Short mmCIF file of N, CA and C in Angstrom, two decimals:
data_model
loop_
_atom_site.label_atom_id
_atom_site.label_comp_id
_atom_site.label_asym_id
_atom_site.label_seq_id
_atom_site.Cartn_x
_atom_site.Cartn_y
_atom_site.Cartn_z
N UNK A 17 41.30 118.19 -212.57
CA UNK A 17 41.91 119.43 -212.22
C UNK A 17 41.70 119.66 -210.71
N UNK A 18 43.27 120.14 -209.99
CA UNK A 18 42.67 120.14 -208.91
C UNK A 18 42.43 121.67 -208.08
N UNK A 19 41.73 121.61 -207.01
CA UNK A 19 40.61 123.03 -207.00
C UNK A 19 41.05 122.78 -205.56
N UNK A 20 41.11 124.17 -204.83
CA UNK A 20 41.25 124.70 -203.23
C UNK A 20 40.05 125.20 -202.76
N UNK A 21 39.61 125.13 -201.94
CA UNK A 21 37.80 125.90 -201.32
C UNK A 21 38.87 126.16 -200.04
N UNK A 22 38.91 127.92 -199.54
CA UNK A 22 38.92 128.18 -198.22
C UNK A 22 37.95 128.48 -197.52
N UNK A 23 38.12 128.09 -195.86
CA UNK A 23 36.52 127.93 -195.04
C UNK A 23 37.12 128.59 -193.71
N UNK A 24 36.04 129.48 -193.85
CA UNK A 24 36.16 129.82 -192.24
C UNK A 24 34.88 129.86 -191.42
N UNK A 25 35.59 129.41 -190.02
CA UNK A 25 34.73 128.73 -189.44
C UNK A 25 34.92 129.79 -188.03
N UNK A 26 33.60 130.09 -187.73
CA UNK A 26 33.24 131.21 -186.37
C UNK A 26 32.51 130.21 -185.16
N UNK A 27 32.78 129.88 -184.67
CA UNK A 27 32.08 129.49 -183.76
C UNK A 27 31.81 130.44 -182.70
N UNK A 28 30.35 130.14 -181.85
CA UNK A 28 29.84 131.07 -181.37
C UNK A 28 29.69 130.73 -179.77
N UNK A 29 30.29 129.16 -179.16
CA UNK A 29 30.53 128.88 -177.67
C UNK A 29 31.61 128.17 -177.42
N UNK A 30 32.31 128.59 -176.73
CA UNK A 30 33.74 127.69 -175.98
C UNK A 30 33.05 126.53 -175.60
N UNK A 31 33.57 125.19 -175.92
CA UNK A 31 33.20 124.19 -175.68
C UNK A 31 32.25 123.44 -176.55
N UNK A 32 31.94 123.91 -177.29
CA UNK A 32 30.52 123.67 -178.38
C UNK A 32 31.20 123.20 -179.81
N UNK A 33 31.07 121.05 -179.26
CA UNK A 33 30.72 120.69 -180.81
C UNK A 33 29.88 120.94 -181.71
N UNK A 34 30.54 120.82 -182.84
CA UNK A 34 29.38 121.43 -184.35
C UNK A 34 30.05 120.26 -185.60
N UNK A 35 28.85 119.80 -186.25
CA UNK A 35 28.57 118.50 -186.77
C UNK A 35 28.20 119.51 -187.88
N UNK A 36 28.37 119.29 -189.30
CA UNK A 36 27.27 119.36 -190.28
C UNK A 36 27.89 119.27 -191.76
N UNK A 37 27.21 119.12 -192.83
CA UNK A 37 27.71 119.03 -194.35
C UNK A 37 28.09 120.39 -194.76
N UNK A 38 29.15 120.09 -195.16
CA UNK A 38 29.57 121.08 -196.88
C UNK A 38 29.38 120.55 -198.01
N UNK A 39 28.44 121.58 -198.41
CA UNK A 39 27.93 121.07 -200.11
C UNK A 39 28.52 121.90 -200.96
N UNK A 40 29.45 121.43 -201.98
CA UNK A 40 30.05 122.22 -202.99
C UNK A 40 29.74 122.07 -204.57
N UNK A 41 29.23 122.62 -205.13
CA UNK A 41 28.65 122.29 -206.32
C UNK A 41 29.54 123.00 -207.28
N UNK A 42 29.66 122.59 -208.27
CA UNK A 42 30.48 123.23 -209.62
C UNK A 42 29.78 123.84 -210.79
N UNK A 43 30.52 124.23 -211.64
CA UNK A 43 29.39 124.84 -212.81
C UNK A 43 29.12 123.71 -213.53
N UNK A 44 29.89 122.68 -213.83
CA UNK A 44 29.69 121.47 -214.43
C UNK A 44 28.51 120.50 -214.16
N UNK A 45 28.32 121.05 -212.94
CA UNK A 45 26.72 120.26 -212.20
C UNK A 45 27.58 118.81 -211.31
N UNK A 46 28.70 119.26 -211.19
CA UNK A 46 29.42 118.17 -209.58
C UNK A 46 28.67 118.84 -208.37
N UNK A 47 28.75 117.76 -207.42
CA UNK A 47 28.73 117.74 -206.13
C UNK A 47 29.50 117.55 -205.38
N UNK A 48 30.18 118.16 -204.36
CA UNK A 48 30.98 117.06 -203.67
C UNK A 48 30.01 118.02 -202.19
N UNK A 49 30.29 116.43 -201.44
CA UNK A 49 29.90 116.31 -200.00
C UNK A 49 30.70 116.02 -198.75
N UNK A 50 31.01 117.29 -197.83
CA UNK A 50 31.78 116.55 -197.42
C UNK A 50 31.66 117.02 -195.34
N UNK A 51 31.73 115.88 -194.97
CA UNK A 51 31.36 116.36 -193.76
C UNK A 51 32.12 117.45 -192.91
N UNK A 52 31.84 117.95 -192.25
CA UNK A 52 32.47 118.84 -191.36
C UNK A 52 32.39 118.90 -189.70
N UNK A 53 33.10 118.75 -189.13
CA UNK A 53 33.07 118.17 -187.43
C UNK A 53 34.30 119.56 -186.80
N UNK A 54 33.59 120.06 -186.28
CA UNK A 54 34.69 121.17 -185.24
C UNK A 54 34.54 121.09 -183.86
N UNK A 55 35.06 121.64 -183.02
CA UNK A 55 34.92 122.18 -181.94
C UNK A 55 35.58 123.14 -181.07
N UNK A 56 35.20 123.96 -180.33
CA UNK A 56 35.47 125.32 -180.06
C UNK A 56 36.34 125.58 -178.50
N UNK A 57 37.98 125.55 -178.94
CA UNK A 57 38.30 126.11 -177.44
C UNK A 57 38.52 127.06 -177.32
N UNK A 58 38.74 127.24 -175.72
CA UNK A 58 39.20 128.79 -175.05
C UNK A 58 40.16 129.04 -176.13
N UNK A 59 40.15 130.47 -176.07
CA UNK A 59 41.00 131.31 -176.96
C UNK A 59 42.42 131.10 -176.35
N UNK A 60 43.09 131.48 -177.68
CA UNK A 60 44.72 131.13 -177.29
C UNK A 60 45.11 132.55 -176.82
N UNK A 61 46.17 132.82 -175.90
CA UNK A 61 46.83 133.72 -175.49
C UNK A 61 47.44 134.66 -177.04
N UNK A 62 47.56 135.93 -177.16
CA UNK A 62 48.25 136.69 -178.17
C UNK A 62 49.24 137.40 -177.41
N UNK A 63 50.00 138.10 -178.77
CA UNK A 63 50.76 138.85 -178.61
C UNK A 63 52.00 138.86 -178.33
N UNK A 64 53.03 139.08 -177.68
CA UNK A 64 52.63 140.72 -177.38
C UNK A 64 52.19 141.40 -178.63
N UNK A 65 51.59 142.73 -177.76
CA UNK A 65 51.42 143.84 -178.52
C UNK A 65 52.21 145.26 -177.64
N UNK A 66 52.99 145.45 -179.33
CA UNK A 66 53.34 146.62 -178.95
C UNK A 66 53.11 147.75 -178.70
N UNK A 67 52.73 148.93 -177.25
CA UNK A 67 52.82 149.92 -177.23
C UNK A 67 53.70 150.99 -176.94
N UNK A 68 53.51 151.77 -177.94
CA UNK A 68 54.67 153.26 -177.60
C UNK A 68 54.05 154.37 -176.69
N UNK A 69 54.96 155.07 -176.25
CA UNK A 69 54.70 155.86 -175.73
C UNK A 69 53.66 155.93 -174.39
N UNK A 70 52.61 156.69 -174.32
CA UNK A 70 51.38 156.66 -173.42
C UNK A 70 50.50 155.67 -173.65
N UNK A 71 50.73 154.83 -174.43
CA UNK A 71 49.92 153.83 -174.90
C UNK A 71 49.44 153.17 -176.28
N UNK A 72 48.12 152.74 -176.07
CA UNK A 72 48.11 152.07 -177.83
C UNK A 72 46.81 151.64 -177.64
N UNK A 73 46.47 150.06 -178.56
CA UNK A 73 45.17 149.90 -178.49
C UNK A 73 45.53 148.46 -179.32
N UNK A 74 44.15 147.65 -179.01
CA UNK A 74 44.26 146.28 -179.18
C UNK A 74 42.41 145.85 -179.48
N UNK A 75 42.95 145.05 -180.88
CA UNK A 75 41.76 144.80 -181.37
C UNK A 75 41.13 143.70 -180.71
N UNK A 76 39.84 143.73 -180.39
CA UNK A 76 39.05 142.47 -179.88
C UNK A 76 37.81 142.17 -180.47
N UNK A 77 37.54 141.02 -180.82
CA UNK A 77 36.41 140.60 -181.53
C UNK A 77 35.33 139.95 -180.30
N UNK A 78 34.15 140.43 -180.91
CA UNK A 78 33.33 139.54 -179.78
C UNK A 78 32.60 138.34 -180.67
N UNK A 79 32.68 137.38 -180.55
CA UNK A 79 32.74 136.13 -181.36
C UNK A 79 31.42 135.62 -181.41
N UNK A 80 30.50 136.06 -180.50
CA UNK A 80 29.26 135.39 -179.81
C UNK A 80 28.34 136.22 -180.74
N UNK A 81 27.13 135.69 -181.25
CA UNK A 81 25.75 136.20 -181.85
C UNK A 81 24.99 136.99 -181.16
N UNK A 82 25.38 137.42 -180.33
CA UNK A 82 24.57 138.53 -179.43
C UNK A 82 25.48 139.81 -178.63
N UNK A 83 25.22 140.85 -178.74
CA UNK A 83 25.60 141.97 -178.04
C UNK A 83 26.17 141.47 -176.22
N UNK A 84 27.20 141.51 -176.31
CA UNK A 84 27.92 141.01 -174.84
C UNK A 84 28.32 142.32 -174.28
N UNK A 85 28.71 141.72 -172.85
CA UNK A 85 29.28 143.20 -171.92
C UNK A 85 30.44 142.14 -171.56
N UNK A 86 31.52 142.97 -172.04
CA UNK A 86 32.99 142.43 -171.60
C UNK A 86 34.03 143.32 -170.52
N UNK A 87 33.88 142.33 -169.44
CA UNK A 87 35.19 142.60 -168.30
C UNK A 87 36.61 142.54 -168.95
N UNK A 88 37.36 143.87 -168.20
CA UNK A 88 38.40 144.11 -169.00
C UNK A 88 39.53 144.23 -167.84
N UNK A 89 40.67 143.69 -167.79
CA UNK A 89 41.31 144.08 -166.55
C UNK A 89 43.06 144.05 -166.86
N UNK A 90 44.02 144.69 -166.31
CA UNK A 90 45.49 144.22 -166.75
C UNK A 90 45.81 143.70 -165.51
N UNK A 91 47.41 142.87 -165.46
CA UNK A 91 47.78 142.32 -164.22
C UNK A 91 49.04 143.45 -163.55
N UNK A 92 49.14 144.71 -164.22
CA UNK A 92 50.15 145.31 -164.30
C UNK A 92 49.71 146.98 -164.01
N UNK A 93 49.42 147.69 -162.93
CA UNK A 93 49.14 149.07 -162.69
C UNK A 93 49.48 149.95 -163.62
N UNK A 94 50.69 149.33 -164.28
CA UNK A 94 51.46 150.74 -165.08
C UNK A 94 50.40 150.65 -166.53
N UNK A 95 49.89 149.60 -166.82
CA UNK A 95 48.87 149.62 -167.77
C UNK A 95 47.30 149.60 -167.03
N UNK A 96 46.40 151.00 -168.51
CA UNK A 96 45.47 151.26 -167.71
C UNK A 96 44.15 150.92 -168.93
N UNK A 97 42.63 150.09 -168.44
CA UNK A 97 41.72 149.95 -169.41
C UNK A 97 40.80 150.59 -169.13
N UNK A 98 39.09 150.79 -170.18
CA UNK A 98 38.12 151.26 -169.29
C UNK A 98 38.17 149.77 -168.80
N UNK A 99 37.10 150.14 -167.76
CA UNK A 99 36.49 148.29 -166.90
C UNK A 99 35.82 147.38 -167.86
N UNK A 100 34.62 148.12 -168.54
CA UNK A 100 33.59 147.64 -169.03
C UNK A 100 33.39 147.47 -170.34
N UNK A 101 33.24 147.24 -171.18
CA UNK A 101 33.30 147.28 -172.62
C UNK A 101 31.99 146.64 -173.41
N UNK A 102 30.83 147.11 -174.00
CA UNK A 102 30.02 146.65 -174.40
C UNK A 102 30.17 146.21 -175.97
N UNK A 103 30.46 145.28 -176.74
CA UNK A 103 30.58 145.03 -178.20
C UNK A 103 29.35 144.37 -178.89
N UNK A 104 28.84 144.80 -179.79
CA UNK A 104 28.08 144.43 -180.68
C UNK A 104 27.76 142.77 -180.85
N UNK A 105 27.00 141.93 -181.56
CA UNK A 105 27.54 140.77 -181.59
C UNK A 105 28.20 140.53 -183.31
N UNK A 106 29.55 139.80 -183.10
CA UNK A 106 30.56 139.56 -184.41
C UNK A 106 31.07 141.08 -184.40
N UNK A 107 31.16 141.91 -183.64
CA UNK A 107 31.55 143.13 -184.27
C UNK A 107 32.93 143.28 -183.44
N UNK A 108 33.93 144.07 -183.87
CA UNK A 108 35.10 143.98 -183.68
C UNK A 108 35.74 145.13 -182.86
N UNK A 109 35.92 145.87 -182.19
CA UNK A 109 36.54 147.50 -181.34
C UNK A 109 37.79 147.31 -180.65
N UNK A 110 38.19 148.33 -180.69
CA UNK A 110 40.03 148.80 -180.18
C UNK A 110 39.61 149.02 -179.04
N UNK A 111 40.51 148.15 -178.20
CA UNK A 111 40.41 148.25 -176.57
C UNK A 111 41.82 149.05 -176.35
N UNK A 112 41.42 150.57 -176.26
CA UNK A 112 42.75 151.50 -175.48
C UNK A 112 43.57 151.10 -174.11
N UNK A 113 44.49 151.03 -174.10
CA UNK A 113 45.42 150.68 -173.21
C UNK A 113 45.77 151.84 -173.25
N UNK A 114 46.52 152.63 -171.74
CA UNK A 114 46.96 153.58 -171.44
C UNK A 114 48.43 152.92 -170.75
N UNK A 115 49.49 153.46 -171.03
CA UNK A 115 50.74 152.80 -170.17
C UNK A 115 51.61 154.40 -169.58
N UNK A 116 51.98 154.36 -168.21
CA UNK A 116 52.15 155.43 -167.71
C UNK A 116 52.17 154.90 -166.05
N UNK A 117 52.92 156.04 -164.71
CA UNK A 117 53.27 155.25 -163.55
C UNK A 117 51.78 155.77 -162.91
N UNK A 118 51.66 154.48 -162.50
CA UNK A 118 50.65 154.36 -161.52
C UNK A 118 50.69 155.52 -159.85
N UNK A 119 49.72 155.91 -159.52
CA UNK A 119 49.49 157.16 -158.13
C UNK A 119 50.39 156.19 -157.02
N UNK A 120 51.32 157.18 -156.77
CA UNK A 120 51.99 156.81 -155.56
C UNK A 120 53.30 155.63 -156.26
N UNK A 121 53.65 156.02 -157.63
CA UNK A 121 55.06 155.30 -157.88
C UNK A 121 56.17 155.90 -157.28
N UNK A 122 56.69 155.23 -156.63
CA UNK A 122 58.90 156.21 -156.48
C UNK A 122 59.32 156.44 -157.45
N UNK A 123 59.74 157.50 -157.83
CA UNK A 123 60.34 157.89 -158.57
C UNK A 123 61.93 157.53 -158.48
N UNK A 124 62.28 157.09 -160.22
CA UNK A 124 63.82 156.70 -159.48
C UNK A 124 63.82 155.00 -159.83
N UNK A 125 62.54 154.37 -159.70
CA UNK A 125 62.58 152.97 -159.36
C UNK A 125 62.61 152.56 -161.48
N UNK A 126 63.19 151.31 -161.29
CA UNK A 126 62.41 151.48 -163.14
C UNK A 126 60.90 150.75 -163.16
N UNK A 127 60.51 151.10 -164.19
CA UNK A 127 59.44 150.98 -164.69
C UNK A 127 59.55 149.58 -165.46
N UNK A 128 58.06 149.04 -165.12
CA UNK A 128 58.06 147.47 -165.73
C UNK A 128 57.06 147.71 -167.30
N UNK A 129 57.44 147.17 -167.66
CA UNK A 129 57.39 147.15 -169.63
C UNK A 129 56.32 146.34 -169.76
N UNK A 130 56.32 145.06 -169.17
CA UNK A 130 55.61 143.51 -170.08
C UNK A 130 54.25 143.54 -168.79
N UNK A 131 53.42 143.21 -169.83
CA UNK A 131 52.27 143.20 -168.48
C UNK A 131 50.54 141.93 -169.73
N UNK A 132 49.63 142.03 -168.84
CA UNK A 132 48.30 141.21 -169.57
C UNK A 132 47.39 142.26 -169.85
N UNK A 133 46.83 141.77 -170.84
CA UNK A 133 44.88 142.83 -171.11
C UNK A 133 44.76 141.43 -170.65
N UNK A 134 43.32 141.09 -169.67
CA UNK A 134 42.32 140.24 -169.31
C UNK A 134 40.74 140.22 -169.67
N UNK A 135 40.48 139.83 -170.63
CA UNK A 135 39.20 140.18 -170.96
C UNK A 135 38.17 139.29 -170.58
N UNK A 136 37.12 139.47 -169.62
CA UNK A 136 36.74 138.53 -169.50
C UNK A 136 35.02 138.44 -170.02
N UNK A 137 33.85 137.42 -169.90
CA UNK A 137 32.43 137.61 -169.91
C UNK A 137 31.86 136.60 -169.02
N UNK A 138 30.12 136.97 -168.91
CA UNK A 138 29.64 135.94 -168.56
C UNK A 138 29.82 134.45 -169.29
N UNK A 139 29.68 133.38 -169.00
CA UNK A 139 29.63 132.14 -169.83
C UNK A 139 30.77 131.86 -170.54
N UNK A 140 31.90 132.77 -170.74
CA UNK A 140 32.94 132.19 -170.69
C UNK A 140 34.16 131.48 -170.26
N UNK A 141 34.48 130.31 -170.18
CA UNK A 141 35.21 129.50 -168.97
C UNK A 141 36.67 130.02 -169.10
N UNK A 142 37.27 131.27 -170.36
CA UNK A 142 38.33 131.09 -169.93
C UNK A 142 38.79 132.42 -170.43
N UNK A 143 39.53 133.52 -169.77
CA UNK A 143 39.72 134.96 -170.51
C UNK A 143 40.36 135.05 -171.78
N UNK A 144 40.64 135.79 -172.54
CA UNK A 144 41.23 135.91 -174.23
C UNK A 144 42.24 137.21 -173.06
N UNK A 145 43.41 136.51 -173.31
CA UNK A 145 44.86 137.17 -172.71
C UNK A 145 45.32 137.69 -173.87
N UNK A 146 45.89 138.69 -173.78
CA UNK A 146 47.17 139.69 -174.57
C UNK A 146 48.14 140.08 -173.94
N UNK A 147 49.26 140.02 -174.30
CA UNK A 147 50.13 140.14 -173.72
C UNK A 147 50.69 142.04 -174.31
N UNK A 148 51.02 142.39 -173.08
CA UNK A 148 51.52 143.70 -173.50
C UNK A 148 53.30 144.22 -173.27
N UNK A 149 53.41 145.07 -174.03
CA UNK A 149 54.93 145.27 -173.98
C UNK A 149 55.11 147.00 -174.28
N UNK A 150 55.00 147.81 -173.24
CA UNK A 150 55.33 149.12 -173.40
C UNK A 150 56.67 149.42 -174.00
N UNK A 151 57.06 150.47 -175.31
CA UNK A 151 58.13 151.21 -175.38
C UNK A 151 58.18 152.60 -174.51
N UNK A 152 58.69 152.71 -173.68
CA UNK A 152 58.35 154.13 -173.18
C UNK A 152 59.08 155.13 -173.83
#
C-alpha cells in the first residue's frame, strides 16, 4: 500500500548545508530510512502585493532561531515603512506599508503604483524583496 509523508523543512542560515536521516516507523513495526540532504538559499523575490488605498501590510517571517533586528526599506518614496523591525525568533508580524505622495510632490504629476519592501539583517547575504503595487 502506498503511503505520502509531508516534510517541512525550516532552515535557519542562507547558505547552510544540512545532512541528516528520516526515520519513519509504522504501526506494523516498519522502518524506513531515508536520507535527507538540503541546502538553504537567499530568499526568492514575492509578490506583488496588493495595496488599497493608504496602504496595507505584508507578512514576514523571521526564519532564524534567535530574536533578530530587521532593516526595512522601499525603493519608491510614495511607499512608507517603520525603519526597524524587531521579530521574535520563527515568529511571524505584518510589516505596514503606508502608500501616499511623498513632502514636496507636484501636484498634477501621476503617481507611481509598483515599487519594493527591502528587508534586510545582519548575516544575511541577500534581502527578502516584495514587490508592491498600490490601488489608489
Amino acid at each position: 500500500m502506498e503511503q505520502s509523508l509531508e516534510i517541512s523543512f525550516e532552515p535557519n542560515a542562507v547558505g547552510s548545508h544540512y545532512r541528516d536521516v528520516l526515520v519513519v516507523k509504522s504501526d506494523a513495526g516498519h522502518e524506513y530510512v531515508c536520507p535527507v540532504t538540503a541546502k538553504c538559499v537567499p530568499p526568492k523575490p514575492q509578490g506583488p502585493f496588493k495595496l488599497s488605498g493608504a496602504g496595507g501590510s505584508v507578512n514576514f517571517k523571521n526564519v532564524f532561531d534567535v530574536e533578530t533586528e530587521f532593516t526595512m526599506t522601499t525603493d519608491n518614496p510614495w511607499f512608507a515603512v517603520d525603519r526597524v523591525a524587531t521579530v521574535g525568533a520563527k515568529a511571524e508580524t505584518q510589516v505596514a506599508v503606508k502608500y501616499g505622495a511623498p513632502e514636496g510632490w507636484e501636484e498634477g504629476k501621476d503617481a507611481p503604483t509598483t515599487g519594493k519592501l527591502l528587508v534586510t539583517c545582519k548575516g544575511s547575504p541577500a534581502p527578502w524583496v516584495y514587490y508592491l503595487k498600490a490601488t489608489p
